[in-house]
Short mmCIF file of C-alpha atoms and ligand atoms in Angstrom, two decimals:
data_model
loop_
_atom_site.label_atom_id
_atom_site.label_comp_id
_atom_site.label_asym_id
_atom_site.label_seq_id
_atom_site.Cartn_x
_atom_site.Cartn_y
_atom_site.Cartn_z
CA UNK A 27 8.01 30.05 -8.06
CA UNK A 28 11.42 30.02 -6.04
CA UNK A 29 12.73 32.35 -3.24
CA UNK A 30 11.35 34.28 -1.53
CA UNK A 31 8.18 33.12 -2.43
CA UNK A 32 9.58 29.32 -2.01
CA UNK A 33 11.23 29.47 1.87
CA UNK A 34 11.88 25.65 2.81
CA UNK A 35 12.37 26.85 6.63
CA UNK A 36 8.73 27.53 7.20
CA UNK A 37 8.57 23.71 7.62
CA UNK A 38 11.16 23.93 10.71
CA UNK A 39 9.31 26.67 11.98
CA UNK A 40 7.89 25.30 15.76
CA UNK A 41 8.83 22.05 17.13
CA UNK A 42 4.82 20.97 16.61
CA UNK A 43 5.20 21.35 13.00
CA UNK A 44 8.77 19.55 12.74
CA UNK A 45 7.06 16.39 14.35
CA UNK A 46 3.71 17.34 12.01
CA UNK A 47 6.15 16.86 9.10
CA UNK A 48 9.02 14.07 10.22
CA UNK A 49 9.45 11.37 8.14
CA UNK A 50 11.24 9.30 10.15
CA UNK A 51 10.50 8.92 13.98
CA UNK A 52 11.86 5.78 16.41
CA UNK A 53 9.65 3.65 18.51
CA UNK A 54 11.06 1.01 21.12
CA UNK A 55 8.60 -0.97 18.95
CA UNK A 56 11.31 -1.31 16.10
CA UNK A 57 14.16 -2.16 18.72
CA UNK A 58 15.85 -5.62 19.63
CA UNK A 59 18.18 -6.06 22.14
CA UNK A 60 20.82 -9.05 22.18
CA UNK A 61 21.99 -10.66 25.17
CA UNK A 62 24.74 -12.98 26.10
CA UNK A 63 24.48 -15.42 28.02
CA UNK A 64 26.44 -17.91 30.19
CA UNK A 65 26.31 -20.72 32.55
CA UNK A 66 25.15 -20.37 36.01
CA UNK A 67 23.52 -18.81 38.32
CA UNK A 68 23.28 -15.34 39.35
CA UNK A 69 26.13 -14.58 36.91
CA UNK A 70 26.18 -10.15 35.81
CA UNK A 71 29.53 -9.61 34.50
CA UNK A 72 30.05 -7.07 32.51
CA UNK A 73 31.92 -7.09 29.09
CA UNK A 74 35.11 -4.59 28.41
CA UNK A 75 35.03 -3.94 25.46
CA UNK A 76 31.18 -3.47 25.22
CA UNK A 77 30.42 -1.05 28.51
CA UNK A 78 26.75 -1.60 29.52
CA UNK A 79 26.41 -4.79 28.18
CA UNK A 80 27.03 -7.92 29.98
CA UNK A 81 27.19 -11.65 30.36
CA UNK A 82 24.13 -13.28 32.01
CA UNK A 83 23.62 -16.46 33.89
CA UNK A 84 19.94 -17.79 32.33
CA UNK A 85 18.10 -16.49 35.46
CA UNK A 86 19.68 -12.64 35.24
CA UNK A 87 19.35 -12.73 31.57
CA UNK A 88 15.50 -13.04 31.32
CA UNK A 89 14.92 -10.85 33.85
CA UNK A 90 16.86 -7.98 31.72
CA UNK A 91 14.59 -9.48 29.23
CA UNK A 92 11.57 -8.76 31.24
CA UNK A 93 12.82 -5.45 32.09
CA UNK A 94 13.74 -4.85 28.28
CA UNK A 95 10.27 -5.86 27.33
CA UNK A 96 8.47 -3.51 30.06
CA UNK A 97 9.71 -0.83 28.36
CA UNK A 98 8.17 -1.53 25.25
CA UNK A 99 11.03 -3.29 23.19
CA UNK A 100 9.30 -6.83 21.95
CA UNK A 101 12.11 -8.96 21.13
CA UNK A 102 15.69 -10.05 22.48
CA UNK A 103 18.24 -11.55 20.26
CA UNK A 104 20.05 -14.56 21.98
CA UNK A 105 23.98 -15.35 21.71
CA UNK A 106 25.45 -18.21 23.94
CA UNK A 107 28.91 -18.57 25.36
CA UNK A 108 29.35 -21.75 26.24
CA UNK A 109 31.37 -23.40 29.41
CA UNK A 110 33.51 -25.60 26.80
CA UNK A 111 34.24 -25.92 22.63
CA UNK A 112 35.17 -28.82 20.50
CA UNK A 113 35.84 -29.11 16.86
CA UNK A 114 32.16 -29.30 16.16
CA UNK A 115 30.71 -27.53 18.33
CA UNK A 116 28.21 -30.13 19.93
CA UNK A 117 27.17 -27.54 22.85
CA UNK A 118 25.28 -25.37 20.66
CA UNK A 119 22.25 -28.47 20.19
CA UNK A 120 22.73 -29.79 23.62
CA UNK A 121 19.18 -29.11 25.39
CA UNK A 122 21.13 -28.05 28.06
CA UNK A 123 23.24 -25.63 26.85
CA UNK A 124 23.19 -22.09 27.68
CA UNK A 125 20.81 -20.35 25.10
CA UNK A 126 18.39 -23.46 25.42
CA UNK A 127 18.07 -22.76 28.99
CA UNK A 128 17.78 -18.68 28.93
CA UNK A 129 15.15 -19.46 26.52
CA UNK A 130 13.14 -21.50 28.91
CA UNK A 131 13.78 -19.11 31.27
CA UNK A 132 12.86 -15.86 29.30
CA UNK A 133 9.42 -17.96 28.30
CA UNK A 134 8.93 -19.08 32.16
CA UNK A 135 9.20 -15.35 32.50
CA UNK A 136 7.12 -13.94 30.04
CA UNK A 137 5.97 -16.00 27.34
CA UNK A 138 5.23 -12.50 24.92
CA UNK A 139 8.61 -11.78 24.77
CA UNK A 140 9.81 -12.24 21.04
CA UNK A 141 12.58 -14.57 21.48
CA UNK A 142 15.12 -14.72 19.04
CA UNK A 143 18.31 -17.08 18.30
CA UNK A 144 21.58 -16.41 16.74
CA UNK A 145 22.06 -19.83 14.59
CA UNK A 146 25.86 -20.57 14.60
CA UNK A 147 29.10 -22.21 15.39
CA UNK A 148 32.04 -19.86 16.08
CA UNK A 149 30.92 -19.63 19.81
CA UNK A 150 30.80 -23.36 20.08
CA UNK A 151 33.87 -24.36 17.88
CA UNK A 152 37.47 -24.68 18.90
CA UNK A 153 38.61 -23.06 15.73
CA UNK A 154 36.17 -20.37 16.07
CA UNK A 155 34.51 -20.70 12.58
CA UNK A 156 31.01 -20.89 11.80
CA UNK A 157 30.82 -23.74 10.00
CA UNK A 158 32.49 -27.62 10.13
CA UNK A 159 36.08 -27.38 9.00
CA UNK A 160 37.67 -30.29 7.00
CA UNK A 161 41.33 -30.07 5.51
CA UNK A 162 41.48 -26.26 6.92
CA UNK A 163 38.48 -25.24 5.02
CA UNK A 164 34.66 -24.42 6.31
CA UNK A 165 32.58 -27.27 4.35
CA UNK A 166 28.99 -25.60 3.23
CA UNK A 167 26.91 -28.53 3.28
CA UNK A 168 28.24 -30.51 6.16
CA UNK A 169 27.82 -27.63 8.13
CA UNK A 170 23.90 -27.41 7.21
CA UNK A 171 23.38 -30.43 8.99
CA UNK A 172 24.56 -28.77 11.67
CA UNK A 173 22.49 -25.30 11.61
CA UNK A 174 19.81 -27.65 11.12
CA UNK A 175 20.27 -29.47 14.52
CA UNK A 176 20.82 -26.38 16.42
CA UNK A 177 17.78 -24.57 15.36
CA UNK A 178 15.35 -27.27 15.91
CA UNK A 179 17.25 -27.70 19.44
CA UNK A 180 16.64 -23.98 19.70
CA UNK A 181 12.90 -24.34 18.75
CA UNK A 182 11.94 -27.19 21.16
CA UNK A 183 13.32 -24.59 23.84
CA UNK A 184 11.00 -22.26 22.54
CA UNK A 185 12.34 -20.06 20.37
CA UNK A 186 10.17 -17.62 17.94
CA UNK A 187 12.67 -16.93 15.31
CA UNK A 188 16.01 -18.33 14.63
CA UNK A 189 18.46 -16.19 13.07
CA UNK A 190 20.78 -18.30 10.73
CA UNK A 191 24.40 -15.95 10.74
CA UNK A 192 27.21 -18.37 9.28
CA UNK A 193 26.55 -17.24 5.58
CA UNK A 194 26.58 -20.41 4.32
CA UNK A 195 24.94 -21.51 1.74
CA UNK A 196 21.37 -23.35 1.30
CA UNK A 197 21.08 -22.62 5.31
CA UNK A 198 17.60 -21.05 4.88
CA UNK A 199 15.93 -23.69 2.82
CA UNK A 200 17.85 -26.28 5.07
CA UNK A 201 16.56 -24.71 8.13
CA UNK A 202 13.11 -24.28 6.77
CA UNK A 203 13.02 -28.06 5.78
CA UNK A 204 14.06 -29.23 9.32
CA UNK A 205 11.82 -27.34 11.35
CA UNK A 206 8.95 -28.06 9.22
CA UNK A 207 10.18 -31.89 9.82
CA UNK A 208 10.40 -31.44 13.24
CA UNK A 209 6.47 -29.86 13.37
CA UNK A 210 7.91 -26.19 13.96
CA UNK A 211 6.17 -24.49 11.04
CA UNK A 212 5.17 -21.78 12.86
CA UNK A 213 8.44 -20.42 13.90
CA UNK A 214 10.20 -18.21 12.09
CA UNK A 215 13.27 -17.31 9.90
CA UNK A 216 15.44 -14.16 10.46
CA UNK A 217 17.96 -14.88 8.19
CA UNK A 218 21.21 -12.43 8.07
CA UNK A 219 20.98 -12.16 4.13
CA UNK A 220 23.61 -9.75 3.87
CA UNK A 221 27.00 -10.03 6.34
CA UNK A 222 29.65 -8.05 5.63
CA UNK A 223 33.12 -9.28 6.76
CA UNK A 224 33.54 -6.22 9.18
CA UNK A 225 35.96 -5.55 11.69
CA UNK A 226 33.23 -3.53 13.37
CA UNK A 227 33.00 -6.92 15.30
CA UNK A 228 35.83 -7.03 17.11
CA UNK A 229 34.25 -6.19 20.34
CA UNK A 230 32.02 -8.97 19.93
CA UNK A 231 34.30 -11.71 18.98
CA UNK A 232 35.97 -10.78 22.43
CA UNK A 233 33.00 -11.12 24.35
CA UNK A 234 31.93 -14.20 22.55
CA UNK A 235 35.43 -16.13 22.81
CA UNK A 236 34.14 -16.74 19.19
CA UNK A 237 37.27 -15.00 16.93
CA UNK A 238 38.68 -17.53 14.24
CA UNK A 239 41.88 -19.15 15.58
CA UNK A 240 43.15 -19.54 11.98
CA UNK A 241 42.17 -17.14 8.69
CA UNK A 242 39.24 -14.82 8.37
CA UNK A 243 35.73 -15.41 7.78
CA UNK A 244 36.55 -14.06 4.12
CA UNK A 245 35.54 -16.92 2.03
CA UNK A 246 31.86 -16.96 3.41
CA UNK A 247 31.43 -13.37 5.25
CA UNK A 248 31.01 -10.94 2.43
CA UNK A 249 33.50 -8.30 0.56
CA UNK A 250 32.63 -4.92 1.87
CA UNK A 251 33.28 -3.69 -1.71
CA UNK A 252 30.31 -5.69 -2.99
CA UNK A 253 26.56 -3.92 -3.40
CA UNK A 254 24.95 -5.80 -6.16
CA UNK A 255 25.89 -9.14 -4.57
CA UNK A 256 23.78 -7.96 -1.02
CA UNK A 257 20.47 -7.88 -3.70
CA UNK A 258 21.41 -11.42 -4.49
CA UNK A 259 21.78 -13.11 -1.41
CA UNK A 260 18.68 -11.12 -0.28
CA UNK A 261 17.09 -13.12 -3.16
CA UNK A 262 18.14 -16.22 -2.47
CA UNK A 263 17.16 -16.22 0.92
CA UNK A 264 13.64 -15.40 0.05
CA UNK A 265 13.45 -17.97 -2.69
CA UNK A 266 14.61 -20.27 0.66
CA UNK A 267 11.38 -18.81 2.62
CA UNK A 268 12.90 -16.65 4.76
CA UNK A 269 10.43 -14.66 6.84
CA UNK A 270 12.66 -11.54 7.74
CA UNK A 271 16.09 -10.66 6.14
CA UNK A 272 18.88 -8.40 8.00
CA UNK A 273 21.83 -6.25 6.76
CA UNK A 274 24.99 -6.59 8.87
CA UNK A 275 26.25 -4.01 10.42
CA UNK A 276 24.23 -1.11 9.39
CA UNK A 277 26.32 2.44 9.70
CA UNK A 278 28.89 1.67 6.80
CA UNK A 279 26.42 -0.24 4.62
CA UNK A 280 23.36 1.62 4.54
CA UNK A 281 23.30 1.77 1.06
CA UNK A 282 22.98 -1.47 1.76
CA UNK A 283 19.77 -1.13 3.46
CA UNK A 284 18.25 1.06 1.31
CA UNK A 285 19.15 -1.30 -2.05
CA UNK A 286 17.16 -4.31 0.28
CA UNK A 287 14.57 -2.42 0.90
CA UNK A 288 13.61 -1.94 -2.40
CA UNK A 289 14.44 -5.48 -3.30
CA UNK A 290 12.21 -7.44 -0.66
CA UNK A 291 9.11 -6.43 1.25
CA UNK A 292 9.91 -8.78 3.19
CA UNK A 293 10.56 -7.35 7.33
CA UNK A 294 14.01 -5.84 7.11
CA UNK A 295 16.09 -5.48 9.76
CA UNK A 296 19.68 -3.86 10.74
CA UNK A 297 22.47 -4.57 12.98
CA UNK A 298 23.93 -1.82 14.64
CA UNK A 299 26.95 -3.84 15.29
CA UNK A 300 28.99 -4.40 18.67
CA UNK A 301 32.02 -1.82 17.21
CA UNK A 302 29.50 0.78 16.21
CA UNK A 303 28.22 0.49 19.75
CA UNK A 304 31.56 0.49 21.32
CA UNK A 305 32.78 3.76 19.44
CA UNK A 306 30.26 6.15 20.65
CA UNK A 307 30.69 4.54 24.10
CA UNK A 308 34.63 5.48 24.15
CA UNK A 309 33.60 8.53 22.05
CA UNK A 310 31.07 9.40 24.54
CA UNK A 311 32.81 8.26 28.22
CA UNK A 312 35.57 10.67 26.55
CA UNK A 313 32.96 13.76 26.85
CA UNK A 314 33.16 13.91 22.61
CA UNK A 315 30.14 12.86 22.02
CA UNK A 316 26.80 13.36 23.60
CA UNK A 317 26.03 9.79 23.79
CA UNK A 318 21.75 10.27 24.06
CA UNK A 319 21.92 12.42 20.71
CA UNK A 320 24.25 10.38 18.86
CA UNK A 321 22.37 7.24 19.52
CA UNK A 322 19.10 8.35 18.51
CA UNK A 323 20.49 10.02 15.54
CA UNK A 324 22.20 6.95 14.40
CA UNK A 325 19.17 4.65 15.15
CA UNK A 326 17.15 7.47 13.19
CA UNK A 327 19.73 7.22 10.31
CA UNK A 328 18.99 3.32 10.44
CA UNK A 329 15.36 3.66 10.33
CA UNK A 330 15.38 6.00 7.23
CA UNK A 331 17.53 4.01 5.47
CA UNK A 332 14.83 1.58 5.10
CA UNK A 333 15.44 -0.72 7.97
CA UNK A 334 11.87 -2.00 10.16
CA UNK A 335 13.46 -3.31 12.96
CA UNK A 336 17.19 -2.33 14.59
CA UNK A 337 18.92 -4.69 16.84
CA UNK A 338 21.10 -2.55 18.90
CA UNK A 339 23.08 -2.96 22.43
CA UNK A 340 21.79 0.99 22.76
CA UNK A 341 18.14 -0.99 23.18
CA UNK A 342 17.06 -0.13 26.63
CA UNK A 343 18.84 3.17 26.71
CA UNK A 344 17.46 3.95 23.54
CA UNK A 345 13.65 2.71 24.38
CA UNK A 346 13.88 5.11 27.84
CA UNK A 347 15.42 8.31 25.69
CA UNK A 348 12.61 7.89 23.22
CA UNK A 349 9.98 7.66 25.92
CA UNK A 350 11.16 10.95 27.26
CA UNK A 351 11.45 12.75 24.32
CA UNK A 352 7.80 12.88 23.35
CA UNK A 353 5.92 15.16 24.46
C1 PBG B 11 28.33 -14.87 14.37
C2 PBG B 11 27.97 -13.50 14.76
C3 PBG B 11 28.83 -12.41 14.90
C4 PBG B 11 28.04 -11.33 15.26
C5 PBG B 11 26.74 -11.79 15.36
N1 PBG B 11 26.72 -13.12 15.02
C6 PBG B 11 30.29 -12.33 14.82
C7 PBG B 11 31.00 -12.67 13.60
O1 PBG B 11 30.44 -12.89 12.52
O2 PBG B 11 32.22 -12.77 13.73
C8 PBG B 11 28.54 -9.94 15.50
C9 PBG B 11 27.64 -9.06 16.27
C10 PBG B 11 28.26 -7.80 16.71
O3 PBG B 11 29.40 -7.45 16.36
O4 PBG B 11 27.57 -7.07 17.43
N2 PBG B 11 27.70 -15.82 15.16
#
């Protein structure tokens, strides 16, 4: 049979029978929302080249966290950005340091809300790398020591999943064996399998204070021209016991996501990175976009490319435009 028999368009026919047969639909369930924070108290600034995200003193930050999490999104991702930097970045492992204490405060808060860790240097180093540098180069395995220190530090302050994104490699496995050591077995690895070396984190580096100060992150970020490679790393972080794996950033590598999703059935998620954010914001504040459509659409896209769980800036915006779009 084919046309007119065959009419595809009966399937669009009411909106009731779109939603009966959508393949794809968006829940705040599969949304995380990062947020920065910094030392202080009562500290909301907000960050220009990311509108509608800001930096948050501990206190502020986990009560966006609360908010977040009333509206049905379960998990924050935390980034710190720390009052001062040395070559090794010692702040990131001090129990006082800024991410420790937003994670006390977040659990203090509200001890359901997911919290998760971003596992790295280039906030905490002078350089701006994410790893140790020795003779101008970002040593691998002195640099595990490292991740190792910070994500037990990270996991005594309570901390459900740390989220190892320095691409170095053996981190996993390294990560795995220290917490284990340390008697946290039950917390969790998100590890960012696949990072691209993007410039769709520019706005981010500028927020963070965290952009190198000499080279590119080239020689352990990886080639956008690469595909096969993503299915690799994937690998090898599984083989390391990774309990979730992420593909970073999402819009120009969904291919990406879609190749790891067949590859793992492990959780998957995707970062809908701090440029992607910022270009429908300008895009939008310019009256070219309509910034609720374009969001959801893009989150959508995410979602049917395979991904489980988004972490997006668009979170709470996001979680509120989905809530008033059902019916
Ligand atoms: C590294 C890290 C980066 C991002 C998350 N973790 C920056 C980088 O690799 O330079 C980028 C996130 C974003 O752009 O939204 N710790």
């Amino acid at each position: 049979m084919a046309f007119p028999q065959i009419r595809n368009r009966r399937l669009r026919n009411s909106e009731a029978i779109r939603r009966m047969v959508r393949e794809t639909s968006l829940s705040p369930d599969d949304l995380i929302l990062p947020l920065f924070a910094v030392p202080g108290l009562d500290v909301k600034l907000e960050i220009a080249s990311m509108p509608g995200c800001y930096h948050f003193s501990a206190d502020l930050l986990a009560e966006e966290a609360s908010a977040a999490f009333q509206q049905g999104i379960p998990a924050v991702l935390l980034f710190g950005v720390p009052s001062a930097r040395d070559e090794e970045g010692r702040q990131a492992w001090d129990d006082d340091g800024v991410v420790q204490r937003a994670i006390r405060q977040i659990k203090r808060e509200n001890p359901q809300i997911v919290v998760i860790t971003d596992v790295c240097l280039c906030e905490y180093t002078s350089h701006g790398h994410c790893g140790i540098v020795e003779n101008g180069i970002v040593h691998n395995d002195r640099t595990l020591e490292v991740l190792q220190r910070i994500a037990v530090s990270h996991a005594e302050a309570g901390a459900d999943i740390v989220a190892p994104s320095d691409m170095m490699d053996g981190r996993v496995g390294a990560i795995r064996e220290a917490l284990d050591e340390n008697g946290f077995d039950n917390t969790l690895i998100m590890s960012y399998a696949a990072k691209y070396q993007s410039a769709f984190y520019h706005p981010f580096r500028e927020a963070a204070g965290s952009a190198p100060q000499f080279g590119d992150r080239a020689s352990y970020q990886m080639d956008p021209g690469n595909r096969r490679e993503a299915a690799r790393e994937i690998i090898t972080d599984m083989d390391e016991g990774a309990d979730m794996v992420m593909v970073k950033p999402a819009l120009a590598y969904l291919d990406i996501v879609s190749d790891a999703r067949a590859v793992t059935d492990l959780p998957l998620a995707a970062y809908n990175v701090s440029g992607e954010y910022a270009m429908v914001k300008a895009a939008s504040a310019s009256g070219w976009l309509d910034e609720r459509r374009a969001v959801l659409e893009i989150l959508t896209g995410i979602k049917r490319a395979g991904a489980d769980m988004i972490i997006t800036y668009h979170a709470r915006d996001a979680a509120k435009w989905m809530r008033e779009t059902s019916p």
